[in-house]
Each structure stands twice: as structure tokens, then as C-alpha cells.
């Protein structure tokens, strides 16, 4: 058995490094071209375009309901399409469904793991999905019979190789989109548990995702610890566009086509953990680590209000489906609805 | 072999960059104008923005008291 002659191996290695160098040059050129294209199109700032728009007046928004019941930090919440029910999940391992008008708890499920970081309401209102440190996303059909043990009907849908950070049903109860600490996002068929599409491209944990709002929506955006926000085509699994932004992890994302404005104010030094737009998109609500909620005028780029109430970090924030209120969840174990 | 996986990673990155470069883009001024138009057109339906007549926002109503 003769080992390959040394000169031949050396040639192969040289060829390899030449190809690598060539590819590196090509990729640097492309990156440069992309930056150039983007810079050319950045002809104006959003707030300049919106100069003539009437400013917003004073806002009277306060806590209207406080939902108490979780035994530890609230990590995630989602609204039901009926605009009154809410599902929330907590570090205490519990997932609770609430009637936000009356503050009554309608269902409660104890998960086999703590840190239930993600939860979502099905479009029909008949099921909820949740997961976290168990690396899974499970679906629980909701029963009208309050005495029924929900855990018995549990269906395991998604399996990741690290924690589940976010989940969302698509347009129907049939499909779920998930994001994970394993760096991927995935689309699953709820009935069979089959993986329909996986989305690779993040270099680190993916922390959040949001679907494009249109009826025929086929795209979603994900944000991760690699400081990238990626826009994906759900059918092909391809990353259509990637934005490098923020100084640290992207904890929350809202579907907008391009970064046209940055909402910041020198006096805010705490991170924002969660964001959502009002119905018309004019207001942006941000839940912060300093326990407050800041309300921004999206067009003008100015802060219009700061809301107090929570006694610890705000970890999750969502506007209701018809835009009449928004709900926040906090490390202070409670949820609040604001209007 | 590490260099082989480097090679395929690089190839994938170049393909991805080509894809992103080919996406159609519009100027920020146009995008901004469209965003602004959307906001203004839908402003009247935005309860958190303009408020609603007293009594018609269920979240603003006080909870009825129950004797426990």
C-alpha cells in the first residue's frame, strides 16, 4: 500500500487554498456590492419623510387588568383571535389560558419542564402550543370541560436539539413555525408531527420569529444571537434577506420589510425585550428590562409615552388582534392588559 | 476534512450573497412614503392611537365586582 506521493498532495492543498481564496474574494466583492446598493437607496430618513405629519397628542394608557396566578417569571404570551383570551407561559412550568376581560383562568397545564419560553394560540382558538427547555413544541387541544386533564391530549409536534425559543401557528391550526436555541427555525405539520421545512442560516441561537401579516403570507422574519434578522421564504426554506443590526442579541422581531428607522433615545440604557406595533403601525410598543413600556411614534421616531406598572423586567408584549389593547408579561409573575 | 467543510461553507455563502444581491429593492424614500400612507390610512381604526367612544372598549370598562 503506497502512500500518495508528497508533491501530489501538496498540489491538491494548493488548489484547495486557491479556490478558498477565490471564493473569499468573490464573497467580499458581493458584500461590498450589497452595501453599495443599500447605501444608494438610503436617500432619506423616515422621520424626514414624515415631517409634515401631525404629531401625536398625549396618551392616556394604563393597566386595565392584572392577571395573577403564575408562580414565577412570565416568559411568553399570545392572544386568541377572539380578542379576549390569552395564553401565557412561565418559568414555573405552567401554561395558563385566561379570559382577559374577567381575569378568570380557564385552563392550566403543567409542562414536564420549567422555563416554558414559548406559547401560541391556535387561530381557531381551540388549541395552544408551547415549549421551552424540553426542546419540543407541543400542542394541547382546549376542552370545554374544565375538569378534563389537558395533559392527556398533548401532542408533541416539533423536536429541536436545543431549547424552543418561539412558536407560532401559520394561517391555520395545521402548521406551526418554531425557532430554537439550536440555531434553526422549522415548519411542522401539527397532525403528523412531520418536519415540512427547515431554515438554516443563523450562526447562533434563534430567539424570536414573526410571520408576515398578509393572508397569502409566505415569509417570516427571525432574529438571533448572531445579531442577524433573517427574512425567509417559507416554501423554499431560503433566506431571502439578512439584516445585521443591533449591538447585541435580537430578542424580538416585527415583520417590516426593511430597517428604515432606529428607535433610540440616549436616556434609555436598558435593553428592550419585546416589541409590537399598534394596528395602524403608527405606534411601536417596547417592553424593557427596566420594568417600563416605551411607546414610540413610528413615523417621527420620537417617544410619546412611558408606562409604569410592572415590578420587574417586561419579557413579552403583544397587541390584541383588533388593536384595542396590548398585554405584557413580566418577571414579576404577572400579566397586565393596557388600554 | 476541515478545509473541505470550509470550502462548502464558502460556496454556500457566495450563493447566498448572490441571492440577496438579486432581490429587488426600492429607495427608502419610496418605502417610507408607503409606510406613512399605510399608517395614516389605518389610523382611524387604531383604537390605541385614537381611542374609542367611552363604553365601547371592553378593556376600559371596570370589572364588575364579585362577592367571594
Coordinates of C-alpha atoms in Angstrom, one line a residue:
Chain A
X1 CA 0.0 0.0 0.0
X2 CA 1.8 3.1 -1.2
X3 CA 1.0 6.5 0.4
X4 CA 0.4 9.2 -2.2
X5 CA 3.5 11.0 -3.4
X6 CA 4.1 14.2 -1.4
X7 CA 4.1 16.5 -4.5
X8 CA 0.6 15.4 -5.5
X9 CA -0.8 16.1 -2.0
X10 CA 0.8 19.5 -2.0
X11 CA -0.7 20.3 -5.3
X12 CA -4.2 19.3 -4.0
X13 CA -3.7 21.5 -1.0
X14 CA -2.6 24.4 -3.1
X15 CA -5.6 24.0 -5.4
X16 CA -7.9 24.0 -2.3
X17 CA -6.4 27.1 -0.8
X18 CA -6.6 28.9 -4.2
X19 CA -10.2 28.0 -4.5
X20 CA -10.9 29.2 -1.0
X21 CA -9.1 32.4 -1.6
X22 CA -11.0 32.9 -4.9
X23 CA -14.3 32.3 -3.0
X24 CA -13.3 34.7 -0.3
X25 CA -12.6 37.4 -2.8
X26 CA -15.9 36.8 -4.5
X27 CA -17.8 36.9 -1.3
X28 CA -16.0 40.1 -0.2
X29 CA -16.9 41.7 -3.6
X30 CA -20.5 40.7 -3.3
X31 CA -20.7 42.0 0.3
X32 CA -19.3 45.3 -0.9
X33 CA -21.7 45.5 -3.7
X34 CA -24.7 44.8 -1.4
X35 CA -23.5 47.6 0.9
X36 CA -23.2 49.9 -2.0
X37 CA -26.7 49.1 -3.3
X38 CA -28.2 49.6 0.1
X39 CA -26.4 52.9 0.6
X40 CA -27.5 54.2 -2.8
X41 CA -31.1 53.5 -1.9
X42 CA -30.9 55.2 1.5
X43 CA -31.8 58.6 0.2
X44 CA -33.7 59.8 3.1
X45 CA -34.7 59.1 6.7
X46 CA -38.3 58.0 7.6
X47 CA -38.8 60.9 10.0
X48 CA -37.8 63.4 7.3
X49 CA -40.5 62.0 5.0
X50 CA -42.9 62.2 7.9
X51 CA -42.0 65.8 8.8
X52 CA -45.4 67.2 7.7
X53 CA -47.4 64.5 9.6
X54 CA -49.2 65.8 12.6
X55 CA -47.6 64.9 15.8
X56 CA -49.4 62.7 18.3
X57 CA -51.0 64.2 21.4
X58 CA -50.9 62.9 25.0
X59 CA -51.7 59.3 25.6
X60 CA -53.8 58.0 28.4
X61 CA -52.9 54.4 28.7
X62 CA -52.8 52.4 31.8
X63 CA -53.1 49.0 33.3
X64 CA -56.7 47.8 33.0
X65 CA -56.3 44.3 34.3
X66 CA -53.7 42.4 36.2
X67 CA -53.6 38.7 35.7
X68 CA -52.1 36.9 38.8
X69 CA -51.5 33.2 39.1
X70 CA -48.1 32.3 37.8
X71 CA -45.6 31.2 40.4
X72 CA -42.6 32.5 38.6
X73 CA -41.4 34.7 35.7
X74 CA -43.9 35.1 32.8
X75 CA -41.9 34.4 29.7
X76 CA -44.3 34.5 26.8
X77 CA -48.0 35.3 26.0
X78 CA -50.2 35.2 22.9
X79 CA -53.7 36.5 22.1
X80 CA -56.6 34.3 20.9
X81 CA -58.3 35.6 17.7
X82 CA -61.4 36.2 19.8
X83 CA -59.6 39.2 21.2
X84 CA -60.3 38.4 24.8
X85 CA -58.5 35.2 25.6
X86 CA -54.8 35.0 26.3
X87 CA -52.4 32.1 26.8
X88 CA -49.3 32.7 28.9
X89 CA -46.3 30.5 29.9
X90 CA -43.9 30.7 32.7
X91 CA -40.6 29.6 34.3
X92 CA -42.8 27.8 36.8
X93 CA -43.6 25.2 34.0
X94 CA -47.2 26.2 33.7
X95 CA -49.2 27.3 30.7
X96 CA -52.4 29.2 31.6
X97 CA -55.3 30.3 29.4
X98 CA -57.1 33.4 30.7
X99 CA -60.2 35.4 29.9
X100 CA -58.6 38.9 29.8
X101 CA -61.9 40.7 30.4
X102 CA -62.8 38.9 33.6
X103 CA -59.2 37.8 34.6
X104 CA -60.6 34.3 35.1
X105 CA -58.3 31.3 34.5
X106 CA -59.9 29.0 32.0
X107 CA -57.3 26.3 31.6
X108 CA -54.0 25.4 33.2
X109 CA -51.4 22.9 32.1
X110 CA -48.3 21.8 33.9
X111 CA -45.4 21.1 31.5
X112 CA -42.8 18.4 32.2
X113 CA -40.1 21.1 32.1
X114 CA -39.6 24.6 33.7
X115 CA -38.8 27.6 31.5
X116 CA -41.7 27.4 29.1
X117 CA -40.3 30.1 26.8
X118 CA -42.8 30.0 24.0
X119 CA -46.5 29.7 23.7
X120 CA -49.0 30.4 21.0
X121 CA -52.8 30.4 20.5
X122 CA -54.2 28.4 17.5
X123 CA -56.1 30.6 15.0
X124 CA -59.3 28.5 15.7
X125 CA -59.0 29.2 19.5
X126 CA -59.3 25.5 20.1
X127 CA -55.7 24.7 21.0
X128 CA -52.5 26.2 22.3
X129 CA -48.9 25.3 21.6
X130 CA -45.9 25.7 24.0
X131 CA -42.4 24.5 24.7
X132 CA -39.1 25.6 26.2
X133 CA -36.3 23.6 27.8
X134 CA -37.9 20.3 26.7
X135 CA -36.6 21.2 23.2
X136 CA -40.1 20.5 21.9
X137 CA -43.2 22.3 20.8
X138 CA -46.4 20.5 22.0
X139 CA -50.0 21.2 21.1
X140 CA -52.8 21.0 23.6
X141 CA -56.4 20.9 22.3
X142 CA -58.5 23.0 24.7
X143 CA -61.5 21.3 26.1
X144 CA -64.8 22.9 27.1
X145 CA -64.9 20.6 30.0
X146 CA -62.9 22.4 32.7
X147 CA -62.3 19.2 34.6
X148 CA -60.7 17.4 31.7
X149 CA -57.0 16.8 32.1
X150 CA -55.4 18.7 29.1
X151 CA -52.1 17.0 29.5
X152 CA -53.7 13.7 28.4
X153 CA -54.4 15.0 25.0
X154 CA -51.0 16.5 24.5
X155 CA -49.4 16.1 21.0
X156 CA -45.7 16.5 20.5
X157 CA -45.1 18.3 17.2
X158 CA -41.7 19.8 17.0
X159 CA -38.4 18.4 18.1
X160 CA -35.3 20.6 18.2
X161 CA -31.8 19.8 19.6
X162 CA -31.9 22.8 21.9
X163 CA -34.5 24.9 23.7
X164 CA -37.6 26.2 21.9
X165 CA -37.4 30.0 21.9
X166 CA -40.6 30.9 20.0
X167 CA -43.5 29.3 18.2
X168 CA -46.4 30.5 16.0
X169 CA -49.2 28.9 14.1
X170 CA -49.3 29.9 10.5
X171 CA -52.7 30.8 8.9
X172 CA -54.3 27.6 10.3
X173 CA -54.2 25.2 13.2
X174 CA -52.4 22.7 10.8
X175 CA -48.9 24.2 10.8
X176 CA -46.5 25.5 13.4
X177 CA -43.4 27.6 12.9
X178 CA -40.7 27.2 15.6
X179 CA -37.4 28.8 16.4
X180 CA -34.7 27.3 18.6
X181 CA -31.5 27.6 20.5
X182 CA -30.1 25.1 18.1
X183 CA -29.9 27.9 15.5
X184 CA -32.7 26.8 13.2
X185 CA -36.3 27.6 12.5
X186 CA -38.7 24.9 11.3
X187 CA -42.2 24.5 9.9
X188 CA -44.1 21.4 11.1
X189 CA -47.4 19.7 10.3
X190 CA -49.3 19.5 13.5
X191 CA -51.3 16.4 12.8
X192 CA -48.4 14.1 11.8
X193 CA -45.5 15.9 13.5
X194 CA -43.7 15.9 10.2
X195 CA -41.0 18.4 9.5
X196 CA -42.1 20.3 6.4
X197 CA -39.3 22.8 6.0
X198 CA -36.2 23.7 8.0
X199 CA -34.5 27.1 7.9
X200 CA -30.7 27.1 8.3
X201 CA -28.6 30.2 8.2
X202 CA -28.3 31.7 11.7
X203 CA -24.9 31.2 13.2
X204 CA -26.2 31.0 16.8
X205 CA -29.4 30.7 18.8
X206 CA -32.6 32.0 17.2
X207 CA -34.6 33.9 19.8
X208 CA -37.7 35.1 18.0
X209 CA -39.8 35.0 14.9
X210 CA -42.7 36.8 13.4
X211 CA -44.9 35.9 10.4
X212 CA -45.7 38.4 7.6
X213 CA -49.2 39.5 8.2
X214 CA -50.7 39.0 4.7
X215 CA -53.3 36.4 4.0
X216 CA -51.2 34.7 1.4
X217 CA -48.1 35.3 3.6
X218 CA -45.2 33.1 2.8
X219 CA -42.5 34.9 4.6
X220 CA -41.4 35.3 8.1
X221 CA -38.5 37.0 9.9
X222 CA -36.3 35.6 12.6
X223 CA -33.8 37.2 15.0
X224 CA -30.9 35.6 16.7
X225 CA -27.9 35.8 19.0
X226 CA -25.8 36.2 15.8
X227 CA -27.2 39.8 15.6
X228 CA -28.9 39.0 12.4
X229 CA -32.5 39.4 11.4
X230 CA -33.3 37.0 8.5
X231 CA -36.3 37.0 6.2
X232 CA -37.2 33.6 5.0
X233 CA -39.3 32.2 2.2
X234 CA -41.5 29.5 3.9
X235 CA -41.9 27.4 0.8
X236 CA -38.3 27.1 -0.3
X237 CA -36.5 27.4 3.0
X238 CA -34.3 30.0 1.6
X239 CA -33.1 33.1 3.4
X240 CA -34.2 36.0 1.1
X241 CA -32.6 38.8 3.0
X242 CA -30.4 39.3 6.0
X243 CA -30.0 42.3 8.2
X244 CA -27.1 42.8 10.5
X245 CA -28.2 45.1 13.2
X246 CA -28.2 45.9 16.9
X247 CA -25.3 45.7 19.3
X248 CA -26.4 42.5 21.0
X249 CA -29.0 39.7 20.6
X250 CA -32.2 40.3 18.7
X251 CA -34.8 39.3 21.3
X252 CA -37.9 40.2 19.4
X253 CA -38.9 40.9 15.8
X254 CA -41.7 42.5 14.0
X255 CA -42.3 42.0 10.3
X256 CA -41.3 45.0 8.4
X257 CA -39.6 45.0 5.0
X258 CA -36.5 47.0 5.8
X259 CA -34.8 48.8 8.6
X260 CA -35.9 52.4 7.9
X261 CA -35.6 53.9 11.3
X262 CA -33.9 53.1 14.6
X263 CA -35.8 53.9 17.7
X264 CA -33.5 55.0 20.4
X265 CA -33.0 57.7 22.9
X266 CA -29.9 58.4 24.8
X267 CA -31.6 58.2 28.2
X268 CA -32.7 54.6 27.6
X269 CA -29.9 52.4 28.7
X270 CA -31.8 49.2 29.3
X271 CA -32.5 46.6 26.7
X272 CA -35.9 46.1 25.1
X273 CA -37.1 42.5 25.4
X274 CA -40.2 42.6 23.3
X275 CA -42.0 44.8 20.7
X276 CA -45.2 45.1 18.8
X277 CA -46.9 47.6 16.5
X278 CA -50.3 49.1 17.0
X279 CA -53.0 48.2 14.4
X280 CA -52.1 51.0 12.0
X281 CA -48.4 50.7 12.6
X282 CA -48.1 54.2 13.9
X283 CA -47.2 53.2 17.4
X284 CA -44.5 50.9 18.5
X285 CA -44.7 49.4 22.0
X286 CA -41.5 48.2 23.6
X287 CA -41.2 46.2 26.9
X288 CA -38.0 46.9 28.6
X289 CA -35.6 45.3 31.2
X290 CA -36.0 48.4 33.4
X291 CA -39.7 47.3 34.0
X292 CA -41.2 50.0 31.8
X293 CA -43.0 50.2 28.5
X294 CA -42.0 52.8 26.0
X295 CA -44.4 53.9 23.3
X296 CA -42.8 55.3 20.1
X297 CA -44.2 57.3 17.2
X298 CA -43.0 55.1 14.3
X299 CA -43.1 57.8 11.7
X300 CA -41.4 60.6 13.7
X301 CA -39.0 58.4 15.6
X302 CA -39.8 60.0 18.9
X303 CA -41.0 58.5 22.2
X304 CA -44.6 59.6 23.0
X305 CA -45.2 57.8 26.3
X306 CA -43.6 55.8 29.1
X307 CA -45.7 53.4 31.1
X308 CA -45.1 52.1 34.6
X309 CA -46.6 49.3 36.5
X310 CA -44.6 46.1 36.3
X311 CA -42.3 45.4 39.2
X312 CA -39.7 43.5 37.2
X313 CA -38.5 43.1 33.6
X314 CA -41.1 43.1 30.9
X315 CA -40.4 39.9 29.0
X316 CA -43.2 39.7 26.4
X317 CA -45.6 42.2 24.8
X318 CA -48.4 41.8 22.2
X319 CA -51.1 44.0 20.8
X320 CA -54.6 42.4 20.7
X321 CA -55.9 41.1 17.3
X322 CA -58.2 44.1 16.9
X323 CA -55.8 46.6 18.4
X324 CA -58.0 47.7 21.3
X325 CA -55.4 46.8 24.0
X326 CA -52.0 45.2 24.5
X327 CA -50.8 42.7 27.0
X328 CA -47.5 42.4 28.7
X329 CA -45.9 39.6 30.7
X330 CA -43.2 40.2 33.3
X331 CA -40.7 38.6 35.6
X332 CA -42.8 39.9 38.4
X333 CA -45.1 36.8 37.7
X334 CA -48.0 38.9 36.4
X335 CA -49.5 39.9 33.1
X336 CA -51.2 43.2 32.5
X337 CA -53.5 44.4 29.8
X338 CA -53.2 48.1 28.9
X339 CA -55.6 50.4 27.0
Chain B
X1 CA -11.5 17.3 6.5
X2 CA -11.9 20.8 7.9
X3 CA -10.8 22.5 4.7
X4 CA -13.4 20.7 2.7
X5 CA -16.2 21.9 5.0
X6 CA -14.7 25.4 4.8
X7 CA -14.9 25.2 1.1
X8 CA -18.6 24.1 1.1
X9 CA -19.4 26.8 3.7
X10 CA -17.7 29.4 1.5
X11 CA -19.6 28.2 -1.6
X12 CA -22.9 28.3 0.3
X13 CA -22.1 31.8 1.5
X14 CA -21.3 33.1 -2.0
X15 CA -24.5 31.5 -3.4
X16 CA -26.5 33.2 -0.6
X17 CA -24.9 36.6 -1.2
X18 CA -25.7 36.3 -4.9
X19 CA -29.3 35.5 -4.0
X20 CA -29.5 38.5 -1.7
X21 CA -27.9 40.8 -4.2
X22 CA -30.6 39.8 -6.8
X23 CA -33.5 40.8 -4.6
X24 CA -35.4 43.8 -5.9
X25 CA -35.0 46.9 -3.8
X26 CA -36.8 50.2 -3.7
X27 CA -35.5 53.5 -2.3
X28 CA -36.0 54.3 1.3
X29 CA -38.0 57.4 0.3
X30 CA -40.5 55.2 -1.5
X31 CA -40.7 52.7 1.3
X32 CA -41.0 55.5 3.8
X33 CA -43.8 57.1 1.8
X34 CA -45.7 53.8 1.6
X35 CA -45.2 53.1 5.4
X36 CA -46.5 56.6 6.1
X37 CA -49.5 56.2 3.8
X38 CA -50.4 52.9 5.5
X39 CA -50.2 54.4 8.9
X40 CA -52.4 57.4 8.1
X41 CA -54.9 55.3 6.1
X42 CA -55.5 53.0 9.0
X43 CA -55.2 55.5 11.8
X44 CA -58.9 55.8 12.4
X45 CA -59.2 52.1 13.1
X46 CA -56.4 52.1 15.6
X47 CA -58.1 52.1 19.0
X48 CA -54.8 52.6 20.9
X49 CA -54.0 55.6 18.7
X50 CA -57.2 57.5 18.6
X51 CA -59.2 56.0 21.4
X52 CA -62.8 54.8 21.0
X53 CA -66.1 56.2 22.3
X54 CA -66.4 55.6 26.0
X55 CA -68.0 52.4 26.8
X56 CA -67.1 50.6 23.5
X57 CA -63.6 49.4 24.5
X58 CA -64.3 46.4 26.7
X59 CA -60.8 46.6 28.2
X60 CA -61.5 50.1 29.5
X61 CA -64.6 49.0 31.4
X62 CA -64.1 48.4 35.1
X63 CA -64.5 44.8 36.1
X64 CA -67.8 44.1 37.9
X65 CA -67.2 43.1 41.5
X66 CA -68.0 39.6 42.6
X67 CA -68.6 38.8 46.3
X68 CA -66.4 35.9 47.1

